[in-house]
């Protein structure tokens, strides 16, 4: 096998290992704070340590894993301060985006969003629910016709996606923020910018509070 073929084969193996670990992290099968031992993972997946190490690097770039010089790879858990800062910034940007979007959200789009909210209420798979949640918000914000604003929002939402998935995976479907989404949609139908901004602010603060509580519980479990 040539050097290029060996490199391609290793990279493919690394991506496969990363994909399997990513799925386990996002489905909360690997809890925040879990130490990922390189040797144990290599044995588990039947590969050498090199693709495992490369997989850890890929996951670190996605914010799913933190690589500590002394402890190795650890499933990432943000601090409460991190979460509060993310959501304070997101509240400011997303409340602006929804106000700007109102004139451009036609009835057909709002009807599609209503159907999406209905599906979210009965969806039990956390990954599918999270994807629909992302689609709901993205559809509204893109209607603002402010590409730079929506790009900034997308960057912040991506940065918090990892722990949103972890949090959602531990929730009962009935307790997810579906009522918040209906409140946001009702505000959009009202065409009232103040009400729309308030609905997003409520949603951001509610989610941040729930996430902070989740992180604090996780920290206590890690400390045991």
mmCIF file of N, CA and C in Angstrom, residues 120-191:
data_model
loop_
_atom_site.group_PDB
_atom_site.id
_atom_site.type_symbol
_atom_site.label_atom_id
_atom_site.label_comp_id
_atom_site.label_asym_id
_atom_site.label_seq_id
_atom_site.Cartn_x
_atom_site.Cartn_y
_atom_site.Cartn_z
ATOM 1 N N UNK A 120 -42.711 18.100 16.622
ATOM 2 C CA UNK A 120 -41.766 18.139 17.735
ATOM 3 C C UNK A 120 -42.421 17.684 19.037
ATOM 4 N N UNK A 121 -43.707 17.951 19.181
ATOM 5 C CA UNK A 121 -44.410 17.575 20.420
ATOM 6 C C UNK A 121 -44.478 16.060 20.612
ATOM 7 N N UNK A 122 -44.458 15.323 19.521
ATOM 8 C CA UNK A 122 -44.601 13.866 19.628
ATOM 9 C C UNK A 122 -43.310 13.120 19.305
ATOM 10 N N UNK A 123 -42.263 13.845 18.919
ATOM 11 C CA UNK A 123 -40.995 13.203 18.549
ATOM 12 C C UNK A 123 -40.260 12.716 19.793
ATOM 13 N N UNK A 124 -39.924 11.450 19.815
ATOM 14 C CA UNK A 124 -39.236 10.864 20.963
ATOM 15 C C UNK A 124 -37.732 10.742 20.754
ATOM 16 N N UNK A 125 -37.295 10.720 19.498
ATOM 17 C CA UNK A 125 -35.860 10.613 19.219
ATOM 18 C C UNK A 125 -35.207 11.975 19.410
ATOM 19 N N UNK A 126 -34.229 12.041 20.336
ATOM 20 C CA UNK A 126 -33.650 13.337 20.680
ATOM 21 C C UNK A 126 -32.893 13.985 19.529
ATOM 22 N N UNK A 127 -32.226 13.178 18.692
ATOM 23 C CA UNK A 127 -31.482 13.743 17.565
ATOM 24 C C UNK A 127 -32.435 14.342 16.537
ATOM 25 N N UNK A 128 -33.526 13.635 16.263
ATOM 26 C CA UNK A 128 -34.521 14.143 15.317
ATOM 27 C C UNK A 128 -35.166 15.416 15.855
ATOM 28 N N UNK A 129 -35.455 15.418 17.172
ATOM 29 C CA UNK A 129 -36.047 16.611 17.786
ATOM 30 C C UNK A 129 -35.088 17.795 17.681
ATOM 31 N N UNK A 130 -33.811 17.560 17.960
ATOM 32 C CA UNK A 130 -32.820 18.638 17.910
ATOM 33 C C UNK A 130 -32.686 19.202 16.500
ATOM 34 N N UNK A 131 -32.759 18.337 15.490
ATOM 35 C CA UNK A 131 -32.688 18.795 14.103
ATOM 36 C C UNK A 131 -33.900 19.659 13.756
ATOM 37 N N UNK A 132 -35.087 19.254 14.221
ATOM 38 C CA UNK A 132 -36.293 20.043 13.965
ATOM 39 C C UNK A 132 -36.239 21.374 14.706
ATOM 40 N N UNK A 133 -35.691 21.355 15.908
ATOM 41 C CA UNK A 133 -35.522 22.584 16.680
ATOM 42 C C UNK A 133 -34.638 23.569 15.914
ATOM 43 N N UNK A 134 -33.557 23.050 15.347
ATOM 44 C CA UNK A 134 -32.640 23.901 14.584
ATOM 45 C C UNK A 134 -33.340 24.460 13.346
ATOM 46 N N UNK A 135 -34.102 23.628 12.682
ATOM 47 C CA UNK A 135 -34.823 24.065 11.480
ATOM 48 C C UNK A 135 -35.846 25.142 11.819
ATOM 49 N N UNK A 136 -36.537 24.991 12.932
ATOM 50 C CA UNK A 136 -37.539 25.971 13.364
ATOM 51 C C UNK A 136 -36.909 27.353 13.505
ATOM 52 N N UNK A 137 -35.829 27.413 14.265
ATOM 53 C CA UNK A 137 -35.184 28.711 14.501
ATOM 54 C C UNK A 137 -34.533 29.265 13.235
ATOM 55 N N UNK A 138 -33.868 28.396 12.476
ATOM 56 C CA UNK A 138 -33.179 28.854 11.264
ATOM 57 C C UNK A 138 -34.163 29.458 10.266
ATOM 58 N N UNK A 139 -35.332 28.831 10.113
ATOM 59 C CA UNK A 139 -36.336 29.334 9.173
ATOM 60 C C UNK A 139 -36.767 30.750 9.532
ATOM 61 N N UNK A 140 -36.968 30.996 10.807
ATOM 62 C CA UNK A 140 -37.375 32.333 11.251
ATOM 63 C C UNK A 140 -36.259 33.341 11.033
ATOM 64 N N UNK A 141 -35.061 33.028 11.470
ATOM 65 C CA UNK A 141 -33.979 34.007 11.420
ATOM 66 C C UNK A 141 -33.537 34.327 9.997
ATOM 67 N N UNK A 142 -33.583 33.334 9.113
ATOM 68 C CA UNK A 142 -33.189 33.592 7.727
ATOM 69 C C UNK A 142 -34.167 34.535 7.035
ATOM 70 N N UNK A 143 -35.391 34.595 7.547
ATOM 71 C CA UNK A 143 -36.381 35.517 6.987
ATOM 72 C C UNK A 143 -36.049 36.974 7.302
ATOM 73 N N UNK A 144 -35.102 37.199 8.204
ATOM 74 C CA UNK A 144 -34.691 38.575 8.536
ATOM 75 C C UNK A 144 -33.959 39.236 7.376
ATOM 76 N N UNK A 145 -33.449 38.418 6.440
ATOM 77 C CA UNK A 145 -32.696 38.923 5.285
ATOM 78 C C UNK A 145 -31.472 39.730 5.723
ATOM 79 N N UNK A 146 -30.819 39.235 6.772
ATOM 80 C CA UNK A 146 -29.583 39.848 7.280
ATOM 81 C C UNK A 146 -28.517 38.747 7.359
ATOM 82 N N UNK A 147 -27.810 38.492 6.253
ATOM 83 C CA UNK A 147 -26.865 37.368 6.198
ATOM 84 C C UNK A 147 -25.802 37.385 7.292
ATOM 85 N N UNK A 148 -25.267 38.558 7.601
ATOM 86 C CA UNK A 148 -24.227 38.619 8.640
ATOM 87 C C UNK A 148 -24.809 38.282 10.014
ATOM 88 N N UNK A 149 -25.997 38.782 10.264
ATOM 89 C CA UNK A 149 -26.657 38.500 11.539
ATOM 90 C C UNK A 149 -26.951 37.006 11.674
ATOM 91 N N UNK A 150 -27.504 36.409 10.626
ATOM 92 C CA UNK A 150 -27.832 34.983 10.700
ATOM 93 C C UNK A 150 -26.574 34.126 10.783
ATOM 94 N N UNK A 151 -25.482 34.598 10.162
ATOM 95 C CA UNK A 151 -24.211 33.870 10.258
ATOM 96 C C UNK A 151 -23.675 33.898 11.684
ATOM 97 N N UNK A 152 -23.768 35.048 12.337
ATOM 98 C CA UNK A 152 -23.322 35.163 13.726
ATOM 99 C C UNK A 152 -24.162 34.271 14.638
ATOM 100 N N UNK A 153 -25.466 34.255 14.404
ATOM 101 C CA UNK A 153 -26.356 33.410 15.203
ATOM 102 C C UNK A 153 -26.012 31.937 14.993
ATOM 103 N N UNK A 154 -25.781 31.557 13.740
ATOM 104 C CA UNK A 154 -25.457 30.159 13.435
ATOM 105 C C UNK A 154 -24.177 29.726 14.129
ATOM 106 N N UNK A 155 -23.183 30.615 14.160
ATOM 107 C CA UNK A 155 -21.915 30.298 14.820
ATOM 108 C C UNK A 155 -22.131 30.040 16.308
ATOM 109 N N UNK A 156 -22.914 30.891 16.945
ATOM 110 C CA UNK A 156 -23.184 30.725 18.374
ATOM 111 C C UNK A 156 -24.039 29.490 18.646
ATOM 112 N N UNK A 157 -24.997 29.229 17.775
ATOM 113 C CA UNK A 157 -25.836 28.043 17.957
ATOM 114 C C UNK A 157 -25.008 26.770 17.776
ATOM 115 N N UNK A 158 -24.084 26.792 16.814
ATOM 116 C CA UNK A 158 -23.205 25.636 16.616
ATOM 117 C C UNK A 158 -22.329 25.402 17.840
ATOM 118 N N UNK A 159 -21.863 26.495 18.433
ATOM 119 C CA UNK A 159 -20.979 26.378 19.596
ATOM 120 C C UNK A 159 -21.690 25.750 20.787
ATOM 121 N N UNK A 160 -22.998 25.930 20.864
ATOM 122 C CA UNK A 160 -23.748 25.372 21.998
ATOM 123 C C UNK A 160 -24.494 24.091 21.641
ATOM 124 N N UNK A 161 -24.335 23.631 20.392
ATOM 125 C CA UNK A 161 -25.090 22.467 19.924
ATOM 126 C C UNK A 161 -24.758 21.201 20.703
ATOM 127 N N UNK A 162 -23.477 21.031 21.036
ATOM 128 C CA UNK A 162 -23.054 19.796 21.707
ATOM 129 C C UNK A 162 -23.791 19.593 23.018
ATOM 130 N N UNK A 163 -23.816 20.610 23.875
ATOM 131 C CA UNK A 163 -24.457 20.391 25.164
ATOM 132 C C UNK A 163 -25.964 20.516 25.103
ATOM 133 N N UNK A 164 -26.500 21.147 24.046
ATOM 134 C CA UNK A 164 -27.945 21.109 23.837
ATOM 135 C C UNK A 164 -28.371 19.668 23.569
ATOM 136 N N UNK A 165 -27.602 18.966 22.727
ATOM 137 C CA UNK A 165 -27.907 17.566 22.428
ATOM 138 C C UNK A 165 -27.851 16.729 23.699
ATOM 139 N N UNK A 166 -26.809 16.925 24.504
ATOM 140 C CA UNK A 166 -26.654 16.149 25.734
ATOM 141 C C UNK A 166 -27.830 16.399 26.679
ATOM 142 N N UNK A 167 -28.215 17.659 26.778
ATOM 143 C CA UNK A 167 -29.317 18.040 27.662
ATOM 144 C C UNK A 167 -30.639 17.446 27.177
ATOM 145 N N UNK A 168 -30.905 17.581 25.874
ATOM 146 C CA UNK A 168 -32.150 17.071 25.302
ATOM 147 C C UNK A 168 -32.246 15.563 25.476
ATOM 148 N N UNK A 169 -31.098 14.879 25.356
ATOM 149 C CA UNK A 169 -31.093 13.418 25.478
ATOM 150 C C UNK A 169 -31.545 12.956 26.851
ATOM 151 N N UNK A 170 -31.400 13.813 27.859
ATOM 152 C CA UNK A 170 -31.765 13.438 29.222
ATOM 153 C C UNK A 170 -33.166 13.900 29.605
ATOM 154 N N UNK A 171 -33.834 14.569 28.697
ATOM 155 C CA UNK A 171 -35.171 15.072 28.987
ATOM 156 C C UNK A 171 -36.257 14.083 28.583
ATOM 157 N N UNK A 172 -37.365 14.156 29.295
ATOM 158 C CA UNK A 172 -38.576 13.495 28.839
ATOM 159 C C UNK A 172 -39.132 14.334 27.687
ATOM 160 N N UNK A 173 -39.541 13.711 26.572
ATOM 161 C CA UNK A 173 -40.049 14.489 25.441
ATOM 162 C C UNK A 173 -41.130 15.493 25.827
ATOM 163 N N UNK A 174 -41.952 15.150 26.818
ATOM 164 C CA UNK A 174 -43.054 16.031 27.216
ATOM 165 C C UNK A 174 -42.561 17.304 27.890
ATOM 166 N N UNK A 175 -41.311 17.296 28.379
ATOM 167 C CA UNK A 175 -40.812 18.457 29.117
ATOM 168 C C UNK A 175 -39.917 19.351 28.266
ATOM 169 N N UNK A 176 -39.725 19.000 27.000
ATOM 170 C CA UNK A 176 -38.900 19.841 26.137
ATOM 171 C C UNK A 176 -39.597 21.175 25.889
ATOM 172 N N UNK A 177 -38.878 22.111 25.278
ATOM 173 C CA UNK A 177 -39.375 23.489 25.184
ATOM 174 C C UNK A 177 -40.377 23.694 24.056
ATOM 175 N N UNK A 178 -41.305 22.763 23.878
ATOM 176 C CA UNK A 178 -42.291 22.890 22.811
ATOM 177 C C UNK A 178 -43.273 24.031 23.057
ATOM 178 N N UNK A 179 -43.608 24.274 24.323
ATOM 179 C CA UNK A 179 -44.501 25.396 24.622
ATOM 180 C C UNK A 179 -43.837 26.717 24.246
ATOM 181 N N UNK A 180 -42.528 26.809 24.467
ATOM 182 C CA UNK A 180 -41.788 28.009 24.068
ATOM 183 C C UNK A 180 -41.893 28.225 22.559
ATOM 184 N N UNK A 181 -41.762 27.147 21.801
ATOM 185 C CA UNK A 181 -41.823 27.269 20.344
ATOM 186 C C UNK A 181 -43.214 27.715 19.885
ATOM 187 N N UNK A 182 -44.247 27.214 20.536
ATOM 188 C CA UNK A 182 -45.595 27.653 20.180
ATOM 189 C C UNK A 182 -45.772 29.128 20.517
ATOM 190 N N UNK A 183 -45.216 29.554 21.635
ATOM 191 C CA UNK A 183 -45.297 30.962 22.032
ATOM 192 C C UNK A 183 -44.587 31.853 20.998
ATOM 193 N N UNK A 184 -43.437 31.398 20.529
ATOM 194 C CA UNK A 184 -42.693 32.145 19.512
ATOM 195 C C UNK A 184 -43.506 32.232 18.223
ATOM 196 N N UNK A 185 -44.084 31.115 17.818
ATOM 197 C CA UNK A 185 -44.865 31.081 16.583
ATOM 198 C C UNK A 185 -46.105 31.964 16.684
ATOM 199 N N UNK A 186 -46.778 31.930 17.816
ATOM 200 C CA UNK A 186 -47.953 32.791 18.015
ATOM 201 C C UNK A 186 -47.561 34.266 17.933
ATOM 202 N N UNK A 187 -46.394 34.587 18.470
ATOM 203 C CA UNK A 187 -45.909 35.972 18.411
ATOM 204 C C UNK A 187 -45.626 36.382 16.972
ATOM 205 N N UNK A 188 -45.091 35.454 16.180
ATOM 206 C CA UNK A 188 -44.831 35.748 14.767
ATOM 207 C C UNK A 188 -46.141 36.005 14.024
ATOM 208 N N UNK A 189 -47.156 35.221 14.324
ATOM 209 C CA UNK A 189 -48.457 35.415 13.668
ATOM 210 C C UNK A 189 -49.081 36.758 14.043
ATOM 211 N N UNK A 190 -48.786 37.233 15.233
ATOM 212 C CA UNK A 190 -49.349 38.512 15.682
ATOM 213 C C UNK A 190 -48.707 39.707 14.986
ATOM 214 N N UNK A 191 -47.534 39.487 14.382
ATOM 215 C CA UNK A 191 -46.757 40.554 13.714
ATOM 216 C C UNK A 191 -46.372 41.665 14.682
#
